[in-house]
Amino acid sequence: MDRQISKEVRRREQRRRILKAVAGTGAAALAVWLIIYLLHTEVYRKDLLVSTVGRGTLEVSVNASGKVAPAFEEIINSPINSRILEIYRKGGDSVEAGTPILKLDLQATETEYNKLLDEEQMKQLQLEQLRVTNRSKLSGMEMKLKVSHMELNRKEVELRNERYLDSLGAGTTDRVRQMELSYNVSLLQLNEDEQNYLNEQALAEADLKVKKLELAIFRKSLAETRRTLEDARIRSPRKAILTYVNSEVGAQIQQGSRIAIVSDLSHFKIEGEIADTYGDRIAPGSRAVVRIGREKLDGTVSDVTPLSRNGVIAFTVQLEEGNHSRLRSGLKTDVYVMNAIRDDVLRITNASYYTGRGEYELFVVDGNQLRRKKVQLGDSNFEYVEVVDGLEEGDEVVVSDMNDYREKEKIRLK
């Protein structure tokens, strides 16, 4: 015969089943948590380079490659047809500014220059002669003009007297008319003399200006000859190394032919190259920053080659510190050429992750973890990158190399 189970026993059995179910669920959750924890990647914050999104001015630049080259290398050409008489320096010698390098035969050039000096003196005397002639001629005309004035005044007095006598009945009408005619003739003569004087004065001034202009033109030609003669005394234009010199004594030299090369190996410039697609972003006068390792050197774009060769455009950067200790001829560099300024933009630190405008997946600090996030980046310079979309001011972004975690969506931060 079955007995009825008491309520107390049923409650204990029910509590036991509930505790078993809760314990099983807790154990399963703990196991899942342990699995996730063990599979969850961890990184130390101290091993990361983190940039805080800030707002400020961005001086936009384009990146180019560069090579260190001597700042100065000049080919010295012969300014005249001549021949070499003496050699003062040989290739490899250090030379100061103004140091004689070689001597050319200047006899014919010096003779021509002395002839021009005599011609200049002659033109100067001709100018002075013209001044004296004009002064004498104008002086004579001034004297004649004064006589005409006096003659007119005398005729005016006589006319006045005849009119007075005629009013008293002591003169005649014919006499008055005769004096009026004589006065009018003298007046016309005076006007003619005055006009002749003004015309002659203007003509004298024009002749003088022509002579002065001729002399000025001649003196420019003389100065050019003097400069050519000075250049023919072949000297180093600055402190440099003489890398080449024509050492054939007696050799005939044609005008424009190369006779020496000097190079400055203590100061340097940067010869840069950039893709021709960025050709419109670079121009002479643009500010540039050259990076050599961790060193940053300021400079200015001095010239840009107008033609594209093999898809690149060449340009030159003149450095403010052309004698910096890190500069070595042939050394490769990174060049950043500034081409625009943008105010009040979101920006983060530039690093190796940035390769140009576009969409990136960066890790953003979210509490005690890093979370992968899609970010739209814009232009940049050597310090900052413009944030177009995906980040807000104050966000912390990892800008160090995270290629080892490119498959992870979240990373635990320690």
Tab-separated table of C-alpha atoms in Angstrom:
chain	number	residue	atom	x	y	z
A	1	MET	CA	0.000	0.000	0.000
A	2	ASP	CA	1.481	3.388	-1.126
A	3	ARG	CA	2.044	6.124	1.370
A	4	GLN	CA	1.506	9.844	0.603
A	5	ILE	CA	4.780	11.873	0.439
A	6	SER	CA	4.782	14.758	2.822
A	7	LYS	CA	4.913	18.362	1.666
A	8	GLU	CA	8.246	18.942	3.447
A	9	VAL	CA	9.906	16.118	1.526
A	10	ARG	CA	8.523	17.421	-1.763
A	11	ARG	CA	9.883	20.942	-1.012
A	12	ARG	CA	13.354	19.596	-0.182
A	13	GLU	CA	13.391	17.589	-3.391
A	14	GLN	CA	12.301	20.624	-5.408
A	15	ARG	CA	15.018	22.828	-3.827
A	16	ARG	CA	17.594	20.141	-4.597
A	17	ARG	CA	16.581	20.038	-8.269
A	18	ILE	CA	16.689	23.897	-8.480
A	19	LEU	CA	20.135	24.030	-6.858
A	20	LYS	CA	21.413	21.379	-9.286
A	21	ALA	CA	20.037	23.377	-12.239
A	22	VAL	CA	21.527	26.664	-10.989
A	23	ALA	CA	24.861	25.005	-10.311
A	24	GLY	CA	24.896	23.472	-13.788
A	25	THR	CA	24.049	26.786	-15.432
A	26	GLY	CA	26.708	28.611	-13.386
A	27	ALA	CA	29.309	26.009	-14.238
A	28	ALA	CA	28.467	26.292	-17.936
A	29	ALA	CA	28.652	30.115	-17.816
A	30	LEU	CA	31.939	29.934	-15.933
A	31	ALA	CA	33.320	27.553	-18.517
A	32	VAL	CA	32.236	29.855	-21.374
A	33	TRP	CA	33.755	32.853	-19.596
A	34	LEU	CA	37.021	30.990	-19.018
A	35	ILE	CA	37.158	29.995	-22.687
A	36	ILE	CA	36.508	33.584	-23.837
A	37	TYR	CA	39.017	34.912	-21.317
A	38	LEU	CA	41.683	32.473	-22.469
A	39	LEU	CA	41.015	33.286	-26.124
A	40	HIS	CA	40.880	37.060	-25.521
A	41	THR	CA	44.148	38.857	-26.636
A	42	GLU	CA	45.822	41.176	-24.162
A	43	VAL	CA	48.270	44.065	-24.750
A	44	TYR	CA	50.029	46.432	-22.377
A	45	ARG	CA	49.207	50.094	-22.776
A	46	LYS	CA	52.838	51.034	-22.154
A	47	ASP	CA	53.796	49.122	-25.317
A	48	LEU	CA	51.415	51.166	-27.480
A	49	LEU	CA	51.673	54.608	-29.054
A	50	VAL	CA	48.329	56.249	-28.354
A	51	SER	CA	47.201	59.572	-29.846
A	52	THR	CA	44.328	61.661	-28.509
A	53	VAL	CA	42.051	63.166	-31.149
A	54	GLY	CA	42.438	66.925	-30.941
A	55	ARG	CA	41.292	69.979	-32.824
A	56	GLY	CA	43.666	72.515	-34.370
A	57	THR	CA	45.389	73.818	-37.479
A	58	LEU	CA	46.704	71.379	-40.078
A	59	GLU	CA	49.359	72.524	-42.524
A	60	VAL	CA	48.715	70.039	-45.326
A	61	SER	CA	51.741	68.508	-47.037
A	62	VAL	CA	52.545	65.954	-49.705
A	63	ASN	CA	55.175	63.301	-49.162
A	64	ALA	CA	58.123	62.944	-51.520
A	65	SER	CA	61.460	61.173	-51.610
A	66	GLY	CA	64.728	63.066	-51.626
A	67	LYS	CA	68.481	62.726	-51.852
A	68	VAL	CA	71.166	64.931	-50.304
A	69	ALA	CA	73.344	66.694	-52.886
A	70	PRO	CA	76.015	69.423	-52.735
A	71	ALA	CA	74.303	72.798	-52.383
A	72	PHE	CA	76.597	74.394	-54.902
A	73	GLU	CA	78.255	73.014	-58.013
A	74	GLU	CA	79.176	75.508	-60.690
A	75	ILE	CA	80.651	74.997	-64.124
A	76	ILE	CA	82.998	77.839	-65.009
A	77	ASN	CA	82.927	78.610	-68.724
A	78	SER	CA	85.297	80.842	-70.650
A	79	PRO	CA	83.636	84.224	-71.373
A	80	ILE	CA	85.960	84.916	-74.342
A	81	ASN	CA	87.906	83.199	-77.102
A	82	SER	CA	91.398	82.851	-75.698
A	83	ARG	CA	94.132	80.396	-74.728
A	84	ILE	CA	95.401	79.106	-71.391
A	85	LEU	CA	98.643	80.748	-70.217
A	86	GLU	CA	99.059	79.456	-66.641
A	87	ILE	CA	97.469	76.952	-64.228
A	88	TYR	CA	97.300	77.979	-60.561
A	89	ARG	CA	95.249	75.120	-59.035
A	90	LYS	CA	94.661	71.454	-59.832
A	91	GLY	CA	91.626	69.191	-59.403
A	92	GLY	CA	90.879	68.276	-55.775
A	93	ASP	CA	92.340	71.490	-54.321
A	94	SER	CA	90.343	73.494	-51.791
A	95	VAL	CA	89.817	77.060	-52.955
A	96	GLU	CA	88.544	80.185	-51.239
A	97	ALA	CA	86.209	82.729	-52.800
A	98	GLY	CA	88.241	84.783	-55.300
A	99	THR	CA	91.134	82.307	-55.504
A	100	PRO	CA	92.712	82.422	-59.025
A	101	ILE	CA	92.322	79.076	-60.793
A	102	LEU	CA	94.026	79.701	-64.136
A	103	LYS	CA	95.140	82.556	-66.381
A	104	LEU	CA	93.835	83.248	-69.877
A	105	ASP	CA	95.402	85.414	-72.578
A	106	LEU	CA	93.538	88.734	-72.134
A	107	GLN	CA	95.631	91.018	-74.358
A	108	ALA	CA	93.032	91.386	-77.124
A	109	THR	CA	90.200	91.907	-74.623
A	110	GLU	CA	92.165	94.473	-72.617
A	111	THR	CA	93.028	96.380	-75.812
A	112	GLU	CA	89.364	96.482	-76.786
A	113	TYR	CA	88.424	97.633	-73.293
A	114	ASN	CA	90.989	100.457	-73.328
A	115	LYS	CA	89.666	101.529	-76.725
A	116	LEU	CA	86.180	101.719	-75.286
A	117	LEU	CA	87.470	103.809	-72.376
A	118	ASP	CA	88.879	106.348	-74.853
A	119	GLU	CA	85.594	106.346	-76.756
A	120	GLU	CA	83.706	106.969	-73.520
A	121	GLN	CA	85.894	109.990	-72.801
A	122	MET	CA	85.285	111.295	-76.312
A	123	LYS	CA	81.508	110.939	-75.914
A	124	GLN	CA	81.717	112.739	-72.575
A	125	LEU	CA	83.585	115.638	-74.230
A	126	GLN	CA	81.024	115.724	-77.057
A	127	LEU	CA	78.263	116.000	-74.489
A	128	GLU	CA	80.036	118.860	-72.749
A	129	GLN	CA	80.640	120.551	-76.108
A	130	LEU	CA	76.923	120.331	-76.886
A	131	ARG	CA	76.107	121.896	-73.532
A	132	VAL	CA	78.456	124.852	-74.241
A	133	THR	CA	77.087	125.317	-77.796
A	134	ASN	CA	73.495	125.283	-76.599
A	135	ARG	CA	74.299	127.656	-73.757
A	136	SER	CA	76.009	130.116	-76.138
A	137	LYS	CA	73.212	129.982	-78.710
A	138	LEU	CA	70.477	130.441	-76.129
A	139	SER	CA	72.405	133.267	-74.515
A	140	GLY	CA	72.564	135.110	-77.872
A	141	MET	CA	68.849	134.593	-78.395
A	142	GLU	CA	68.113	135.849	-74.883
A	143	MET	CA	70.088	139.018	-75.663
A	144	LYS	CA	68.184	139.503	-78.933
A	145	LEU	CA	64.936	138.992	-77.040
A	146	LYS	CA	65.876	141.724	-74.565
A	147	VAL	CA	66.669	144.115	-77.447
A	148	SER	CA	63.270	143.350	-79.001
A	149	HIS	CA	61.608	144.137	-75.674
A	150	MET	CA	63.461	147.442	-75.454
A	151	GLU	CA	62.585	148.308	-79.063
A	152	LEU	CA	58.917	147.558	-78.420
A	153	ASN	CA	58.950	149.733	-75.290
A	154	ARG	CA	60.527	152.598	-77.278
A	155	LYS	CA	57.872	152.301	-80.014
A	156	GLU	CA	55.165	152.263	-77.373
A	157	VAL	CA	56.468	155.545	-75.878
A	158	GLU	CA	56.700	157.202	-79.326
A	159	LEU	CA	53.134	156.087	-80.152
A	160	ARG	CA	51.868	157.491	-76.900
A	161	ASN	CA	53.647	160.828	-77.570
A	162	GLU	CA	52.238	161.111	-81.110
A	163	ARG	CA	48.734	160.471	-79.845
A	164	TYR	CA	49.212	163.170	-77.221
A	165	LEU	CA	50.502	165.684	-79.787
A	166	ASP	CA	47.638	164.778	-82.092
A	167	SER	CA	45.172	165.478	-79.283
A	168	LEU	CA	46.720	168.967	-78.859
A	169	GLY	CA	46.623	169.680	-82.617
A	170	ALA	CA	50.429	169.667	-82.878
A	171	GLY	CA	50.570	166.294	-84.635
A	172	THR	CA	48.993	164.608	-87.625
A	173	THR	CA	46.805	161.537	-88.040
A	174	ASP	CA	49.197	160.077	-90.617
A	175	ARG	CA	52.025	160.288	-88.135
A	176	VAL	CA	49.952	158.467	-85.496
A	177	ARG	CA	49.050	155.696	-87.962
A	178	GLN	CA	52.688	155.352	-88.945
A	179	MET	CA	53.728	154.945	-85.301
A	180	GLU	CA	50.942	152.408	-84.649
A	181	LEU	CA	52.125	150.350	-87.623
A	182	SER	CA	55.730	150.512	-86.400
A	183	TYR	CA	54.620	149.434	-82.907
A	184	ASN	CA	52.620	146.445	-84.218
A	185	VAL	CA	55.571	145.328	-86.351
A	186	SER	CA	57.838	145.447	-83.283
A	187	LEU	CA	55.262	143.472	-81.286
A	188	LEU	CA	55.106	140.741	-83.927
A	189	GLN	CA	58.895	140.684	-84.049
A	190	LEU	CA	59.021	140.222	-80.264
A	191	ASN	CA	56.500	137.363	-80.390
A	192	GLU	CA	58.515	135.696	-83.125
A	193	ASP	CA	61.738	136.055	-81.122
A	194	GLU	CA	60.076	134.597	-78.027
A	195	GLN	CA	58.733	131.599	-79.975
A	196	ASN	CA	62.127	131.039	-81.618
A	197	TYR	CA	63.762	131.105	-78.202
A	198	LEU	CA	61.311	128.552	-76.770
A	199	ASN	CA	61.742	126.297	-79.814
A	200	GLU	CA	65.505	126.501	-79.638
A	201	GLN	CA	65.428	125.800	-75.902
A	202	ALA	CA	63.262	122.679	-76.439
A	203	LEU	CA	65.501	121.518	-79.293
A	204	ALA	CA	68.616	122.003	-77.170
A	205	GLU	CA	67.101	119.981	-74.323
A	206	ALA	CA	66.106	117.175	-76.731
A	207	ASP	CA	69.603	117.070	-78.273
A	208	LEU	CA	71.109	116.945	-74.788
A	209	LYS	CA	68.839	114.064	-73.764
A	210	VAL	CA	69.768	112.127	-76.907
A	211	LYS	CA	73.472	112.569	-76.186
A	212	LYS	CA	73.001	111.567	-72.540
A	213	LEU	CA	71.063	108.457	-73.606
A	214	GLU	CA	73.775	107.525	-76.108
A	215	LEU	CA	76.387	107.909	-73.386
A	216	ALA	CA	74.349	105.821	-70.930
A	217	ILE	CA	73.909	103.030	-73.512
A	218	PHE	CA	77.601	103.121	-74.289
A	219	ARG	CA	78.480	102.932	-70.591
A	220	LYS	CA	76.283	99.837	-70.217
A	221	SER	CA	78.200	98.235	-73.061
A	222	LEU	CA	81.429	99.307	-71.400
A	223	ALA	CA	80.305	97.805	-68.077
A	224	GLU	CA	79.495	94.529	-69.846
A	225	THR	CA	82.968	94.488	-71.391
A	226	ARG	CA	84.474	95.259	-67.985
A	227	ARG	CA	82.502	92.381	-66.447
A	228	THR	CA	83.594	90.028	-69.229
A	229	LEU	CA	87.208	91.051	-68.675
A	230	GLU	CA	86.821	90.486	-64.941
A	231	ASP	CA	85.206	87.076	-65.498
A	232	ALA	CA	88.065	86.140	-67.813
A	233	ARG	CA	90.367	86.349	-64.796
A	234	ILE	CA	89.170	82.901	-63.760
A	235	ARG	CA	88.579	82.794	-59.984
A	236	SER	CA	86.561	80.577	-57.668
A	237	PRO	CA	83.108	82.062	-57.005
A	238	ARG	CA	83.113	80.791	-53.400
A	239	LYS	CA	84.831	78.522	-50.900
A	240	ALA	CA	84.647	75.073	-52.458
A	241	ILE	CA	86.515	72.084	-53.865
A	242	LEU	CA	87.938	72.329	-57.372
A	243	THR	CA	86.653	69.101	-58.910
A	244	TYR	CA	87.826	69.794	-62.486
A	245	VAL	CA	90.187	72.180	-64.281
A	246	ASN	CA	91.492	72.254	-67.858
A	247	SER	CA	95.220	71.984	-67.252
A	248	GLU	CA	96.433	72.080	-70.876
A	249	VAL	CA	98.679	75.145	-70.995
A	250	GLY	CA	98.522	76.780	-74.424
A	251	ALA	CA	95.220	75.139	-75.364
A	252	GLN	CA	92.823	77.301	-77.386
A	253	ILE	CA	89.597	77.994	-75.501
A	254	GLN	CA	86.363	78.876	-77.241
A	255	GLN	CA	83.856	81.245	-75.695
A	256	GLY	CA	81.380	79.248	-73.572
A	257	SER	CA	83.568	76.139	-73.255
A	258	ARG	CA	84.027	74.505	-69.845
A	259	ILE	CA	87.344	75.173	-68.149
A	260	ALA	CA	86.668	74.372	-64.450
A	261	ILE	CA	84.082	73.015	-61.983
A	262	VAL	CA	83.864	73.898	-58.288
A	263	SER	CA	81.646	72.128	-55.730
A	264	ASP	CA	80.733	73.121	-52.174
A	265	LEU	CA	80.901	69.975	-50.061
A	266	SER	CA	80.249	71.771	-46.756
A	267	HIS	CA	76.688	72.821	-47.597
A	268	PHE	CA	73.976	70.659	-49.068
A	269	LYS	CA	70.562	70.780	-50.704
A	270	ILE	CA	67.870	68.172	-51.278
A	271	GLU	CA	67.043	66.876	-54.749
A	272	GLY	CA	63.490	65.599	-54.448
A	273	GLU	CA	61.136	63.535	-56.593
A	274	ILE	CA	57.356	63.344	-56.402
A	275	ALA	CA	54.689	61.583	-58.467
A	276	ASP	CA	53.441	63.810	-61.271
A	277	THR	CA	49.875	63.368	-59.974
A	278	TYR	CA	50.885	65.735	-57.170
A	279	GLY	CA	52.544	68.197	-59.517
A	280	ASP	CA	49.910	70.878	-58.880
A	281	ARG	CA	50.664	70.804	-55.128
A	282	ILE	CA	54.283	71.842	-55.327
A	283	ALA	CA	55.677	75.191	-56.456
A	284	PRO	CA	58.798	77.328	-55.918
A	285	GLY	CA	58.612	79.081	-52.557
A	286	SER	CA	56.673	76.276	-50.820
A	287	ARG	CA	57.838	75.450	-47.300
A	288	ALA	CA	59.320	71.984	-46.913
A	289	VAL	CA	60.408	69.751	-44.040
A	290	VAL	CA	63.127	67.153	-44.597
A	291	ARG	CA	63.267	64.202	-42.221
A	292	ILE	CA	66.528	62.316	-41.685
A	293	GLY	CA	65.888	59.659	-39.058
A	294	ARG	CA	64.445	61.631	-36.146
A	295	GLU	CA	65.951	64.918	-37.312
A	296	LYS	CA	63.688	67.466	-39.026
A	297	LEU	CA	65.248	70.179	-41.181
A	298	ASP	CA	63.310	73.167	-42.529
A	299	GLY	CA	63.755	74.339	-46.099
A	300	THR	CA	62.142	75.988	-49.105
A	301	VAL	CA	61.416	74.625	-52.577
A	302	SER	CA	63.685	76.650	-54.852
A	303	ASP	CA	62.791	75.241	-58.260
A	304	VAL	CA	60.548	72.617	-59.857
A	305	THR	CA	61.255	70.821	-63.129
A	306	PRO	CA	58.351	71.596	-65.474
A	307	LEU	CA	58.563	68.229	-67.260
A	308	SER	CA	57.548	64.813	-65.931
A	309	ARG	CA	60.032	62.004	-66.470
A	310	ASN	CA	59.024	58.390	-65.843
A	311	GLY	CA	55.980	59.582	-63.924
A	312	VAL	CA	57.877	61.795	-61.470
A	313	ILE	CA	58.661	65.494	-61.188
A	314	ALA	CA	62.013	66.645	-59.829
A	315	PHE	CA	62.422	69.608	-57.501
A	316	THR	CA	65.076	71.149	-55.257
A	317	VAL	CA	64.865	72.134	-51.580
A	318	GLN	CA	67.241	74.726	-50.148
A	319	LEU	CA	67.816	74.003	-46.447
A	320	GLU	CA	68.011	76.594	-43.693
A	321	GLU	CA	70.768	74.469	-42.105
A	322	GLY	CA	72.610	73.353	-45.188
A	323	ASN	CA	75.642	72.391	-43.106
A	324	HIS	CA	73.819	70.156	-40.607
A	325	SER	CA	75.989	67.323	-39.249
A	326	ARG	CA	73.545	64.616	-40.421
A	327	LEU	CA	73.807	65.649	-44.069
A	328	ARG	CA	75.905	63.440	-46.310
A	329	SER	CA	76.036	63.525	-50.095
A	330	GLY	CA	73.803	60.783	-51.549
A	331	LEU	CA	71.843	60.188	-48.313
A	332	LYS	CA	68.157	59.260	-48.839
A	333	THR	CA	65.530	61.396	-47.058
A	334	ASP	CA	61.788	61.916	-46.694
A	335	VAL	CA	60.515	65.297	-47.857
A	336	TYR	CA	57.213	66.906	-46.836
A	337	VAL	CA	56.132	69.859	-48.993
A	338	MET	CA	53.493	72.161	-47.484
A	339	ASN	CA	50.760	73.318	-49.861
A	340	ALA	CA	47.707	74.398	-47.798
A	341	ILE	CA	46.567	75.376	-44.300
A	342	ARG	CA	43.314	74.163	-42.742
A	343	ASP	CA	42.020	75.620	-39.490
A	344	ASP	CA	39.913	73.928	-36.816
A	345	VAL	CA	40.138	70.309	-38.002
A	346	LEU	CA	40.174	67.049	-36.039
A	347	ARG	CA	43.625	65.479	-36.167
A	348	ILE	CA	45.699	62.611	-34.793
A	349	THR	CA	49.421	61.931	-34.767
A	350	ASN	CA	50.962	60.799	-38.047
A	351	ALA	CA	52.758	57.449	-37.952
A	352	SER	CA	53.501	54.381	-40.080
A	353	TYR	CA	49.822	53.383	-40.252
A	354	TYR	CA	49.026	56.290	-42.625
A	355	THR	CA	49.538	55.728	-46.360
A	356	GLY	CA	47.242	58.378	-47.839
A	357	ARG	CA	43.645	59.584	-47.908
A	358	GLY	CA	41.005	56.889	-47.409
A	359	GLU	CA	39.331	54.502	-44.980
A	360	TYR	CA	41.278	52.836	-42.164
A	361	GLU	CA	40.483	50.376	-39.372
A	362	LEU	CA	42.103	51.658	-36.199
A	363	PHE	CA	41.913	50.498	-32.597
A	364	VAL	CA	40.211	52.962	-30.232
A	365	VAL	CA	40.609	52.840	-26.449
A	366	ASP	CA	37.252	51.835	-24.880
A	367	GLY	CA	37.677	51.518	-21.132
A	368	ASN	CA	39.976	48.571	-20.439
A	369	GLN	CA	39.916	47.295	-23.992
A	370	LEU	CA	40.754	48.280	-27.574
A	371	ARG	CA	37.940	48.212	-30.104
A	372	ARG	CA	38.432	48.126	-33.885
A	373	LYS	CA	36.689	51.014	-35.644
A	374	LYS	CA	36.411	52.225	-39.236
A	375	VAL	CA	37.808	55.740	-39.620
A	376	GLN	CA	37.926	58.078	-42.633
A	377	LEU	CA	41.225	59.998	-42.829
A	378	GLY	CA	42.087	62.956	-45.057
A	379	ASP	CA	45.210	64.975	-45.740
A	380	SER	CA	48.283	65.040	-43.551
A	381	ASN	CA	51.644	66.562	-42.799
A	382	PHE	CA	54.707	65.112	-41.119
A	383	GLU	CA	53.093	65.533	-37.665
A	384	TYR	CA	49.323	65.136	-37.979
A	385	VAL	CA	46.621	63.389	-40.024
A	386	GLU	CA	43.190	64.910	-40.644
A	387	VAL	CA	40.235	62.941	-39.242
A	388	VAL	CA	37.288	63.211	-41.639
A	389	ASP	CA	34.843	60.803	-39.988
A	390	GLY	CA	34.625	58.041	-37.395
A	391	LEU	CA	36.299	59.724	-34.407
A	392	GLU	CA	35.399	62.479	-31.985
A	393	GLU	CA	37.508	64.990	-30.137
A	394	GLY	CA	39.028	63.350	-27.048
A	395	ASP	CA	39.028	59.792	-28.430
A	396	GLU	CA	42.240	57.831	-27.882
A	397	VAL	CA	43.524	55.999	-30.954
A	398	VAL	CA	46.390	53.518	-31.271
A	399	VAL	CA	48.804	54.799	-33.938
A	400	SER	CA	51.579	52.232	-33.480
A	401	ASP	CA	51.934	49.145	-35.688
A	402	MET	CA	49.004	46.779	-35.038
A	403	ASN	CA	49.429	44.397	-37.990
A	404	ASP	CA	49.751	41.421	-35.597
A	405	TYR	CA	46.159	42.029	-34.448
A	406	ARG	CA	44.528	42.738	-37.795
A	407	GLU	CA	42.116	39.795	-37.331
A	408	LYS	CA	40.966	40.930	-33.865
A	409	GLU	CA	37.880	43.033	-33.229
A	410	LYS	CA	38.635	43.644	-29.543
A	411	ILE	CA	41.826	43.485	-27.509
A	412	ARG	CA	42.095	43.515	-23.731
A	413	LEU	CA	44.124	46.495	-22.485
A	414	LYS	CA	46.312	46.072	-19.417
